[in-house]
N, CA, C, O and CB atoms as a CASP TS submission, in Angstrom:
PFRMAT TS
TARGET T0000
AUTHOR 0000-0000-0000
METHOD Language model
MODEL 1
PARENT N/A
ATOM      1  N   MET     1      -6.321 -23.599  -3.343  1.00  0.00           N
ATOM      2  CA  MET     1      -6.033 -22.944  -2.086  1.00  0.00           C
ATOM      3  C   MET     1      -4.637 -22.337  -2.118  1.00  0.00           C
ATOM      4  O   MET     1      -4.417 -21.249  -1.586  1.00  0.00           O
ATOM      5  CB  MET     1      -6.167 -23.927  -0.924  1.00  0.00           C
ATOM      6  N   HIS     2      -3.704 -23.030  -2.734  1.00  0.00           N
ATOM      7  CA  HIS     2      -2.335 -22.527  -2.802  1.00  0.00           C
ATOM      8  C   HIS     2      -2.287 -21.161  -3.492  1.00  0.00           C
ATOM      9  O   HIS     2      -1.557 -20.271  -3.056  1.00  0.00           O
ATOM     10  CB  HIS     2      -1.435 -23.529  -3.543  1.00  0.00           C
ATOM     11  N   GLY     3      -3.058 -20.996  -4.558  1.00  0.00           N
ATOM     12  CA  GLY     3      -3.092 -19.728  -5.275  1.00  0.00           C
ATOM     13  C   GLY     3      -3.626 -18.601  -4.420  1.00  0.00           C
ATOM     14  O   GLY     3      -3.121 -17.480  -4.492  1.00  0.00           O
ATOM     15  N   SER     4      -4.641 -18.874  -3.607  1.00  0.00           N
ATOM     16  CA  SER     4      -5.204 -17.819  -2.765  1.00  0.00           C
ATOM     17  C   SER     4      -4.217 -17.397  -1.687  1.00  0.00           C
ATOM     18  O   SER     4      -4.169 -16.225  -1.313  1.00  0.00           O
ATOM     19  CB  SER     4      -6.512 -18.286  -2.124  1.00  0.00           C
ATOM     20  N   ASN     5      -3.421 -18.353  -1.179  1.00  0.00           N
ATOM     21  CA  ASN     5      -2.400 -17.986  -0.199  1.00  0.00           C
ATOM     22  C   ASN     5      -1.339 -17.092  -0.832  1.00  0.00           C
ATOM     23  O   ASN     5      -0.856 -16.150  -0.204  1.00  0.00           O
ATOM     24  CB  ASN     5      -1.749 -19.243   0.395  1.00  0.00           C
ATOM     25  N   ARG     6      -0.986 -17.388  -2.058  1.00  0.00           N
ATOM     26  CA  ARG     6       0.025 -16.584  -2.753  1.00  0.00           C
ATOM     27  C   ARG     6      -0.499 -15.167  -2.985  1.00  0.00           C
ATOM     28  O   ARG     6       0.239 -14.198  -2.809  1.00  0.00           O
ATOM     29  CB  ARG     6       0.418 -17.242  -4.103  1.00  0.00           C
ATOM     30  N   ILE     7      -1.747 -15.043  -3.373  1.00  0.00           N
ATOM     31  CA  ILE     7      -2.347 -13.725  -3.574  1.00  0.00           C
ATOM     32  C   ILE     7      -2.408 -12.973  -2.249  1.00  0.00           C
ATOM     33  O   ILE     7      -2.104 -11.782  -2.189  1.00  0.00           O
ATOM     34  CB  ILE     7      -3.760 -13.852  -4.189  1.00  0.00           C
ATOM     35  N   SER     8      -2.795 -13.662  -1.204  1.00  0.00           N
ATOM     36  CA  SER     8      -2.846 -13.043   0.117  1.00  0.00           C
ATOM     37  C   SER     8      -1.465 -12.547   0.541  1.00  0.00           C
ATOM     38  O   SER     8      -1.334 -11.453   1.090  1.00  0.00           O
ATOM     39  CB  SER     8      -3.392 -14.034   1.152  1.00  0.00           C
ATOM     40  N   ASP     9      -0.448 -13.349   0.286  1.00  0.00           N
ATOM     41  CA  ASP     9       0.923 -12.952   0.613  1.00  0.00           C
ATOM     42  C   ASP     9       1.339 -11.722  -0.190  1.00  0.00           C
ATOM     43  O   ASP     9       2.005 -10.830   0.335  1.00  0.00           O
ATOM     44  CB  ASP     9       1.898 -14.113   0.345  1.00  0.00           C
ATOM     45  N   GLN    10       0.947 -11.675  -1.453  1.00  0.00           N
ATOM     46  CA  GLN    10       1.294 -10.528  -2.286  1.00  0.00           C
ATOM     47  C   GLN    10       0.659  -9.255  -1.745  1.00  0.00           C
ATOM     48  O   GLN    10       1.293  -8.200  -1.726  1.00  0.00           O
ATOM     49  CB  GLN    10       0.855 -10.764  -3.733  1.00  0.00           C
ATOM     50  N   PHE    11      -0.594  -9.352  -1.305  1.00  0.00           N
ATOM     51  CA  PHE    11      -1.248  -8.165  -0.773  1.00  0.00           C
ATOM     52  C   PHE    11      -0.717  -7.795   0.601  1.00  0.00           C
ATOM     53  O   PHE    11      -0.715  -6.620   0.969  1.00  0.00           O
ATOM     54  CB  PHE    11      -2.741  -8.378  -0.706  1.00  0.00           C
ATOM     55  N   SER    12      -0.275  -8.767   1.349  1.00  0.00           N
ATOM     56  CA  SER    12       0.389  -8.471   2.609  1.00  0.00           C
ATOM     57  C   SER    12       1.681  -7.704   2.343  1.00  0.00           C
ATOM     58  O   SER    12       1.990  -6.730   3.029  1.00  0.00           O
ATOM     59  CB  SER    12       0.676  -9.771   3.395  1.00  0.00           C
ATOM     60  N   ASN    13       2.429  -8.152   1.342  1.00  0.00           N
ATOM     61  CA  ASN    13       3.652  -7.451   0.950  1.00  0.00           C
ATOM     62  C   ASN    13       3.339  -6.051   0.420  1.00  0.00           C
ATOM     63  O   ASN    13       4.091  -5.108   0.665  1.00  0.00           O
ATOM     64  CB  ASN    13       4.412  -8.259  -0.111  1.00  0.00           C
ATOM     65  N   THR    14       2.238  -5.921  -0.301  1.00  0.00           N
ATOM     66  CA  THR    14       1.840  -4.613  -0.813  1.00  0.00           C
ATOM     67  C   THR    14       1.530  -3.660   0.327  1.00  0.00           C
ATOM     68  O   THR    14       1.864  -2.477   0.259  1.00  0.00           O
ATOM     69  CB  THR    14       0.629  -4.742  -1.736  1.00  0.00           C
ATOM     70  N   TYR    15       0.887  -4.171   1.381  1.00  0.00           N
ATOM     71  CA  TYR    15       0.602  -3.328   2.550  1.00  0.00           C
ATOM     72  C   TYR    15       1.913  -2.849   3.182  1.00  0.00           C
ATOM     73  O   TYR    15       2.034  -1.683   3.557  1.00  0.00           O
ATOM     74  CB  TYR    15      -0.254  -4.105   3.597  1.00  0.00           C
ATOM     75  N   ILE    16       2.874  -3.736   3.295  1.00  0.00           N
ATOM     76  CA  ILE    16       4.181  -3.360   3.862  1.00  0.00           C
ATOM     77  C   ILE    16       4.841  -2.300   2.982  1.00  0.00           C
ATOM     78  O   ILE    16       5.404  -1.329   3.488  1.00  0.00           O
ATOM     79  CB  ILE    16       5.109  -4.608   3.996  1.00  0.00           C
ATOM     80  N   GLN    17       4.769  -2.488   1.682  1.00  0.00           N
ATOM     81  CA  GLN    17       5.355  -1.512   0.760  1.00  0.00           C
ATOM     82  C   GLN    17       4.641  -0.165   0.858  1.00  0.00           C
ATOM     83  O   GLN    17       5.276   0.885   0.760  1.00  0.00           O
ATOM     84  CB  GLN    17       5.294  -2.036  -0.684  1.00  0.00           C
ATOM     85  N   ALA    18       3.343  -0.195   1.049  1.00  0.00           N
ATOM     86  CA  ALA    18       2.584   1.054   1.198  1.00  0.00           C
ATOM     87  C   ALA    18       3.024   1.804   2.453  1.00  0.00           C
ATOM     88  O   ALA    18       3.194   3.023   2.433  1.00  0.00           O
ATOM     89  CB  ALA    18       1.066   0.765   1.255  1.00  0.00           C
ATOM     90  N   ARG    19       3.205   1.066   3.535  1.00  0.00           N
ATOM     91  CA  ARG    19       3.680   1.701   4.774  1.00  0.00           C
ATOM     92  C   ARG    19       5.063   2.303   4.585  1.00  0.00           C
ATOM     93  O   ARG    19       5.336   3.410   5.047  1.00  0.00           O
ATOM     94  CB  ARG    19       3.707   0.685   5.925  1.00  0.00           C
ATOM     95  N   GLU    20       5.929   1.571   3.906  1.00  0.00           N
ATOM     96  CA  GLU    20       7.286   2.064   3.658  1.00  0.00           C
ATOM     97  C   GLU    20       7.265   3.304   2.756  1.00  0.00           C
ATOM     98  O   GLU    20       8.031   4.243   2.974  1.00  0.00           O
ATOM     99  CB  GLU    20       8.147   0.957   3.018  1.00  0.00           C
ATOM    100  N   ALA    21       6.400   3.307   1.756  1.00  0.00           N
ATOM    101  CA  ALA    21       6.272   4.474   0.878  1.00  0.00           C
ATOM    102  C   ALA    21       5.785   5.676   1.667  1.00  0.00           C
ATOM    103  O   ALA    21       6.259   6.794   1.464  1.00  0.00           O
ATOM    104  CB  ALA    21       5.311   4.178  -0.288  1.00  0.00           C
ATOM    105  N   ARG    22       4.835   5.444   2.569  1.00  0.00           N
ATOM    106  CA  ARG    22       4.316   6.537   3.399  1.00  0.00           C
ATOM    107  C   ARG    22       5.424   7.080   4.307  1.00  0.00           C
ATOM    108  O   ARG    22       5.577   8.293   4.448  1.00  0.00           O
ATOM    109  CB  ARG    22       3.105   6.055   4.248  1.00  0.00           C
ATOM    110  N   GLU    23       6.190   6.183   4.918  1.00  0.00           N
ATOM    111  CA  GLU    23       7.289   6.621   5.789  1.00  0.00           C
ATOM    112  C   GLU    23       8.309   7.441   5.006  1.00  0.00           C
ATOM    113  O   GLU    23       8.804   8.451   5.506  1.00  0.00           O
ATOM    114  CB  GLU    23       7.977   5.407   6.442  1.00  0.00           C
ATOM    115  N   LEU    24       8.623   7.021   3.796  1.00  0.00           N
ATOM    116  CA  LEU    24       9.556   7.767   2.969  1.00  0.00           C
ATOM    117  C   LEU    24       8.992   9.149   2.644  1.00  0.00           C
ATOM    118  O   LEU    24       9.702  10.151   2.728  1.00  0.00           O
ATOM    119  CB  LEU    24       9.866   6.994   1.679  1.00  0.00           C
ATOM    120  N   ALA    25       7.722   9.196   2.276  1.00  0.00           N
ATOM    121  CA  ALA    25       7.084  10.473   1.948  1.00  0.00           C
ATOM    122  C   ALA    25       7.161  11.437   3.123  1.00  0.00           C
ATOM    123  O   ALA    25       7.485  12.612   2.952  1.00  0.00           O
ATOM    124  CB  ALA    25       5.622  10.256   1.542  1.00  0.00           C
ATOM    125  N   VAL    26       6.864  10.936   4.313  1.00  0.00           N
ATOM    126  CA  VAL    26       6.901  11.780   5.498  1.00  0.00           C
ATOM    127  C   VAL    26       8.327  12.256   5.781  1.00  0.00           C
ATOM    128  O   VAL    26       8.538  13.412   6.146  1.00  0.00           O
ATOM    129  CB  VAL    26       6.341  11.023   6.710  1.00  0.00           C
ATOM    130  N   SER    27       9.296  11.369   5.613  1.00  0.00           N
ATOM    131  CA  SER    27      10.684  11.771   5.878  1.00  0.00           C
ATOM    132  C   SER    27      11.159  12.828   4.876  1.00  0.00           C
ATOM    133  O   SER    27      11.960  13.694   5.225  1.00  0.00           O
ATOM    134  CB  SER    27      11.612  10.544   5.826  1.00  0.00           C
ATOM    135  N   LEU    28      10.671  12.759   3.640  1.00  0.00           N
ATOM    136  CA  LEU    28      11.062  13.741   2.630  1.00  0.00           C
ATOM    137  C   LEU    28      10.479  15.122   2.906  1.00  0.00           C
ATOM    138  O   LEU    28      11.016  16.129   2.444  1.00  0.00           O
ATOM    139  CB  LEU    28      10.628  13.271   1.258  1.00  0.00           C
ATOM    140  N   GLU    29       9.381  15.171   3.660  1.00  0.00           N
ATOM    141  CA  GLU    29       8.742  16.454   3.972  1.00  0.00           C
ATOM    142  C   GLU    29       9.652  17.370   4.783  1.00  0.00           C
ATOM    143  O   GLU    29       9.447  18.584   4.797  1.00  0.00           O
ATOM    144  CB  GLU    29       7.447  16.219   4.733  1.00  0.00           C
ATOM    145  N   ALA    30      10.646  16.812   5.452  1.00  0.00           N
ATOM    146  CA  ALA    30      11.539  17.605   6.294  1.00  0.00           C
ATOM    147  C   ALA    30      12.433  18.538   5.479  1.00  0.00           C
ATOM    148  O   ALA    30      12.917  19.546   5.994  1.00  0.00           O
ATOM    149  CB  ALA    30      12.398  16.689   7.140  1.00  0.00           C
ATOM    150  N   ASN    31      12.648  18.202   4.218  1.00  0.00           N
ATOM    151  CA  ASN    31      13.530  19.003   3.379  1.00  0.00           C
ATOM    152  C   ASN    31      12.691  19.736   2.326  1.00  0.00           C
ATOM    153  O   ASN    31      12.054  19.097   1.489  1.00  0.00           O
ATOM    154  CB  ASN    31      14.616  18.111   2.704  1.00  0.00           C
ATOM    155  N   PRO    32      12.689  21.075   2.364  1.00  0.00           N
ATOM    156  CA  PRO    32      11.888  21.829   1.389  1.00  0.00           C
ATOM    157  C   PRO    32      12.208  21.487  -0.071  1.00  0.00           C
ATOM    158  O   PRO    32      11.347  21.629  -0.939  1.00  0.00           O
ATOM    159  CB  PRO    32      12.096  23.307   1.605  1.00  0.00           C
ATOM    160  N   ASN    33      13.423  21.043  -0.344  1.00  0.00           N
ATOM    161  CA  ASN    33      13.792  20.677  -1.712  1.00  0.00           C
ATOM    162  C   ASN    33      13.167  19.356  -2.156  1.00  0.00           C
ATOM    163  O   ASN    33      13.177  19.032  -3.343  1.00  0.00           O
ATOM    164  CB  ASN    33      15.297  20.590  -1.833  1.00  0.00           C
ATOM    165  N   ASP    34      12.628  18.599  -1.211  1.00  0.00           N
ATOM    166  CA  ASP    34      12.069  17.280  -1.518  1.00  0.00           C
ATOM    167  C   ASP    34      10.545  17.230  -1.446  1.00  0.00           C
ATOM    168  O   ASP    34       9.967  16.143  -1.459  1.00  0.00           O
ATOM    169  CB  ASP    34      12.639  16.262  -0.576  1.00  0.00           C
ATOM    170  N   ILE    35       9.893  18.372  -1.372  1.00  0.00           N
ATOM    171  CA  ILE    35       8.431  18.399  -1.232  1.00  0.00           C
ATOM    172  C   ILE    35       7.746  17.733  -2.422  1.00  0.00           C
ATOM    173  O   ILE    35       6.788  16.983  -2.234  1.00  0.00           O
ATOM    174  CB  ILE    35       7.935  19.845  -1.087  1.00  0.00           C
ATOM    175  N   GLN    36       8.214  17.990  -3.635  1.00  0.00           N
ATOM    176  CA  GLN    36       7.590  17.370  -4.817  1.00  0.00           C
ATOM    177  C   GLN    36       7.736  15.854  -4.774  1.00  0.00           C
ATOM    178  O   GLN    36       6.788  15.125  -5.068  1.00  0.00           O
ATOM    179  CB  GLN    36       8.216  17.923  -6.115  1.00  0.00           C
ATOM    180  N   ALA    37       8.905  15.391  -4.414  1.00  0.00           N
ATOM    181  CA  ALA    37       9.115  13.946  -4.299  1.00  0.00           C
ATOM    182  C   ALA    37       8.224  13.371  -3.208  1.00  0.00           C
ATOM    183  O   ALA    37       7.661  12.288  -3.365  1.00  0.00           O
ATOM    184  CB  ALA    37      10.598  13.630  -4.003  1.00  0.00           C
ATOM    185  N   SER    38       8.098  14.089  -2.115  1.00  0.00           N
ATOM    186  CA  SER    38       7.241  13.639  -1.016  1.00  0.00           C
ATOM    187  C   SER    38       5.797  13.468  -1.483  1.00  0.00           C
ATOM    188  O   SER    38       5.145  12.473  -1.165  1.00  0.00           O
ATOM    189  CB  SER    38       7.304  14.633   0.154  1.00  0.00           C
ATOM    190  N   LYS    39       5.309  14.448  -2.239  1.00  0.00           N
ATOM    191  CA  LYS    39       3.922  14.375  -2.745  1.00  0.00           C
ATOM    192  C   LYS    39       3.727  13.141  -3.629  1.00  0.00           C
ATOM    193  O   LYS    39       2.698  12.469  -3.559  1.00  0.00           O
ATOM    194  CB  LYS    39       3.567  15.657  -3.543  1.00  0.00           C
ATOM    195  N   LYS    40       4.726  12.858  -4.456  1.00  0.00           N
ATOM    196  CA  LYS    40       4.614  11.686  -5.339  1.00  0.00           C
ATOM    197  C   LYS    40       4.626  10.383  -4.533  1.00  0.00           C
ATOM    198  O   LYS    40       3.887   9.450  -4.849  1.00  0.00           O
ATOM    199  CB  LYS    40       5.765  11.680  -6.369  1.00  0.00           C
ATOM    200  N   TRP    41       5.460  10.321  -3.501  1.00  0.00           N
ATOM    201  CA  TRP    41       5.485   9.119  -2.666  1.00  0.00           C
ATOM    202  C   TRP    41       4.182   8.962  -1.880  1.00  0.00           C
ATOM    203  O   TRP    41       3.738   7.840  -1.637  1.00  0.00           O
ATOM    204  CB  TRP    41       6.677   9.168  -1.702  1.00  0.00           C
ATOM    205  N   HIS    42       3.568  10.079  -1.482  1.00  0.00           N
ATOM    206  CA  HIS    42       2.255   9.999  -0.830  1.00  0.00           C
ATOM    207  C   HIS    42       1.220   9.416  -1.798  1.00  0.00           C
ATOM    208  O   HIS    42       0.391   8.597  -1.403  1.00  0.00           O
ATOM    209  CB  HIS    42       1.803  11.401  -0.334  1.00  0.00           C
ATOM    210  N   LEU    43       1.269   9.839  -3.063  1.00  0.00           N
ATOM    211  CA  LEU    43       0.343   9.302  -4.064  1.00  0.00           C
ATOM    212  C   LEU    43       0.557   7.806  -4.287  1.00  0.00           C
ATOM    213  O   LEU    43      -0.404   7.048  -4.421  1.00  0.00           O
ATOM    214  CB  LEU    43       0.502  10.050  -5.385  1.00  0.00           C
ATOM    215  N   ILE    44       1.808   7.393  -4.324  1.00  0.00           N
ATOM    216  CA  ILE    44       2.114   5.968  -4.482  1.00  0.00           C
ATOM    217  C   ILE    44       1.570   5.190  -3.282  1.00  0.00           C
ATOM    218  O   ILE    44       0.937   4.147  -3.447  1.00  0.00           O
ATOM    219  CB  ILE    44       3.648   5.743  -4.630  1.00  0.00           C
ATOM    220  N   ALA    45       1.817   5.699  -2.088  1.00  0.00           N
ATOM    221  CA  ALA    45       1.321   5.027  -0.880  1.00  0.00           C
ATOM    222  C   ALA    45      -0.205   4.950  -0.905  1.00  0.00           C
ATOM    223  O   ALA    45      -0.780   3.909  -0.587  1.00  0.00           O
ATOM    224  CB  ALA    45       1.800   5.768   0.395  1.00  0.00           C
ATOM    225  N   ASP    46      -0.861   6.048  -1.280  1.00  0.00           N
ATOM    226  CA  ASP    46      -2.335   6.051  -1.358  1.00  0.00           C
ATOM    227  C   ASP    46      -2.830   4.969  -2.308  1.00  0.00           C
ATOM    228  O   ASP    46      -3.778   4.247  -1.998  1.00  0.00           O
ATOM    229  CB  ASP    46      -2.853   7.432  -1.818  1.00  0.00           C
ATOM    230  N   SER    47      -2.190   4.860  -3.459  1.00  0.00           N
ATOM    231  CA  SER    47      -2.605   3.855  -4.450  1.00  0.00           C
ATOM    232  C   SER    47      -2.403   2.435  -3.928  1.00  0.00           C
ATOM    233  O   SER    47      -3.254   1.568  -4.127  1.00  0.00           O
ATOM    234  CB  SER    47      -1.823   4.041  -5.757  1.00  0.00           C
ATOM    235  N   LEU    48      -1.291   2.205  -3.268  1.00  0.00           N
ATOM    236  CA  LEU    48      -1.036   0.871  -2.715  1.00  0.00           C
ATOM    237  C   LEU    48      -2.038   0.530  -1.621  1.00  0.00           C
ATOM    238  O   LEU    48      -2.561  -0.583  -1.584  1.00  0.00           O
ATOM    239  CB  LEU    48       0.391   0.784  -2.162  1.00  0.00           C
ATOM    240  N   PHE    49      -2.311   1.490  -0.721  1.00  0.00           N
ATOM    241  CA  PHE    49      -3.297   1.241   0.336  1.00  0.00           C
ATOM    242  C   PHE    49      -4.680   0.988  -0.263  1.00  0.00           C
ATOM    243  O   PHE    49      -5.419   0.134   0.227  1.00  0.00           O
ATOM    244  CB  PHE    49      -3.352   2.432   1.315  1.00  0.00           C
ATOM    245  N   GLU    50      -5.031   1.718  -1.310  1.00  0.00           N
ATOM    246  CA  GLU    50      -6.319   1.515  -1.963  1.00  0.00           C
ATOM    247  C   GLU    50      -6.425   0.108  -2.555  1.00  0.00           C
ATOM    248  O   GLU    50      -7.471  -0.532  -2.456  1.00  0.00           O
ATOM    249  CB  GLU    50      -6.528   2.565  -3.057  1.00  0.00           C
ATOM    250  N   ALA    51      -5.354  -0.365  -3.161  1.00  0.00           N
ATOM    251  CA  ALA    51      -5.359  -1.717  -3.726  1.00  0.00           C
ATOM    252  C   ALA    51      -5.558  -2.760  -2.633  1.00  0.00           C
ATOM    253  O   ALA    51      -6.309  -3.718  -2.818  1.00  0.00           O
ATOM    254  CB  ALA    51      -4.050  -1.990  -4.484  1.00  0.00           C
ATOM    255  N   VAL    52      -4.898  -2.584  -1.509  1.00  0.00           N
ATOM    256  CA  VAL    52      -5.033  -3.533  -0.399  1.00  0.00           C
ATOM    257  C   VAL    52      -6.460  -3.496   0.151  1.00  0.00           C
ATOM    258  O   VAL    52      -7.037  -4.540   0.453  1.00  0.00           O
ATOM    259  CB  VAL    52      -4.011  -3.211   0.726  1.00  0.00           C
ATOM    260  N   GLU    53      -7.028  -2.296   0.281  1.00  0.00           N
ATOM    261  CA  GLU    53      -8.405  -2.180   0.778  1.00  0.00           C
ATOM    262  C   GLU    53      -9.399  -2.835  -0.175  1.00  0.00           C
ATOM    263  O   GLU    53     -10.354  -3.477   0.261  1.00  0.00           O
ATOM    264  CB  GLU    53      -8.776  -0.708   0.983  1.00  0.00           C
ATOM    265  N   MET    54      -9.171  -2.671  -1.478  1.00  0.00           N
ATOM    266  CA  MET    54     -10.054  -3.305  -2.459  1.00  0.00           C
ATOM    267  C   MET    54      -9.972  -4.822  -2.351  1.00  0.00           C
ATOM    268  O   MET    54     -10.994  -5.507  -2.398  1.00  0.00           O
ATOM    269  CB  MET    54      -9.692  -2.852  -3.885  1.00  0.00           C
ATOM    270  N   TYR    55      -8.773  -5.343  -2.209  1.00  0.00           N
ATOM    271  CA  TYR    55      -8.592  -6.785  -2.053  1.00  0.00           C
ATOM    272  C   TYR    55      -9.295  -7.268  -0.791  1.00  0.00           C
ATOM    273  O   TYR    55      -9.991  -8.283  -0.814  1.00  0.00           O
ATOM    274  CB  TYR    55      -7.094  -7.146  -2.005  1.00  0.00           C
ATOM    275  N   ASP    56      -9.114  -6.544   0.308  1.00  0.00           N
ATOM    276  CA  ASP    56      -9.746  -6.931   1.568  1.00  0.00           C
ATOM    277  C   ASP    56     -11.265  -6.938   1.437  1.00  0.00           C
ATOM    278  O   ASP    56     -11.925  -7.855   1.926  1.00  0.00           O
ATOM    279  CB  ASP    56      -9.318  -5.984   2.695  1.00  0.00           C
ATOM    280  N   SER    57     -11.825  -5.924   0.780  1.00  0.00           N
ATOM    281  CA  SER    57     -13.277  -5.872   0.562  1.00  0.00           C
ATOM    282  C   SER    57     -13.752  -7.034  -0.288  1.00  0.00           C
ATOM    283  O   SER    57     -14.797  -7.626  -0.019  1.00  0.00           O
ATOM    284  CB  SER    57     -13.672  -4.554  -0.100  1.00  0.00           C
ATOM    285  N   MET    58     -12.982  -7.356  -1.314  1.00  0.00           N
ATOM    286  CA  MET    58     -13.346  -8.458  -2.208  1.00  0.00           C
ATOM    287  C   MET    58     -13.355  -9.781  -1.433  1.00  0.00           C
ATOM    288  O   MET    58     -14.269 -10.590  -1.591  1.00  0.00           O
ATOM    289  CB  MET    58     -12.362  -8.537  -3.410  1.00  0.00           C
ATOM    290  N   ILE    59     -12.346  -9.995  -0.606  1.00  0.00           N
ATOM    291  CA  ILE    59     -12.256 -11.226   0.178  1.00  0.00           C
ATOM    292  C   ILE    59     -13.400 -11.292   1.196  1.00  0.00           C
ATOM    293  O   ILE    59     -14.010 -12.342   1.394  1.00  0.00           O
ATOM    294  CB  ILE    59     -10.887 -11.314   0.896  1.00  0.00           C
ATOM    295  N   THR    60     -13.673 -10.170   1.827  1.00  0.00           N
ATOM    296  CA  THR    60     -14.760 -10.117   2.818  1.00  0.00           C
ATOM    297  C   THR    60     -16.090 -10.471   2.166  1.00  0.00           C
ATOM    298  O   THR    60     -16.876 -11.238   2.723  1.00  0.00           O
ATOM    299  CB  THR    60     -14.841  -8.715   3.469  1.00  0.00           C
ATOM    300  N   ARG    61     -16.344  -9.908   0.976  1.00  0.00           N
ATOM    301  CA  ARG    61     -17.600 -10.206   0.258  1.00  0.00           C
ATOM    302  C   ARG    61     -17.658 -11.668  -0.163  1.00  0.00           C
ATOM    303  O   ARG    61     -18.709 -12.302  -0.068  1.00  0.00           O
ATOM    304  CB  ARG    61     -17.744  -9.300  -0.983  1.00  0.00           C
ATOM    305  N   SER    62     -16.545 -12.202  -0.623  1.00  0.00           N
ATOM    306  CA  SER    62     -16.550 -13.595  -1.094  1.00  0.00           C
ATOM    307  C   SER    62     -16.715 -14.576   0.062  1.00  0.00           C
ATOM    308  O   SER    62     -17.176 -15.701  -0.134  1.00  0.00           O
ATOM    309  CB  SER    62     -15.255 -13.905  -1.856  1.00  0.00           C
ATOM    310  N   ASN    63     -16.341 -14.152   1.262  1.00  0.00           N
ATOM    311  CA  ASN    63     -16.519 -15.007   2.429  1.00  0.00           C
ATOM    312  C   ASN    63     -17.879 -14.818   3.084  1.00  0.00           C
ATOM    313  O   ASN    63     -18.192 -15.461   4.086  1.00  0.00           O
ATOM    314  CB  ASN    63     -15.429 -14.736   3.435  1.00  0.00           C
ATOM    315  N   GLY    64     -18.695 -13.919   2.502  1.00  0.00           N
ATOM    316  CA  GLY    64     -20.046 -13.704   3.004  1.00  0.00           C
ATOM    317  C   GLY    64     -20.118 -12.989   4.336  1.00  0.00           C
ATOM    318  O   GLY    64     -21.085 -13.155   5.080  1.00  0.00           O
ATOM    319  N   LYS    65     -19.105 -12.191   4.647  1.00  0.00           N
ATOM    320  CA  LYS    65     -19.099 -11.466   5.925  1.00  0.00           C
ATOM    321  C   LYS    65     -19.724 -10.104   5.777  1.00  0.00           C
ATOM    322  O   LYS    65     -19.805  -9.354   6.750  1.00  0.00           O
ATOM    323  CB  LYS    65     -17.683 -11.325   6.462  1.00  0.00           C
TER
END
């Protein structure tokens, strides 16, 4: 059980990091010189959100919901 809590905490932290990456990407959009960086941060955020969604789906299936 301890291991599952640690994994859950890691994915909770990943969700927070994904939100922060998205916020950074949006803030970079304000400066035309930062558009490329913004696009890359959006991709990072997308990947992090996808990982969290996959974990959530896996947990939901394993709990029989």
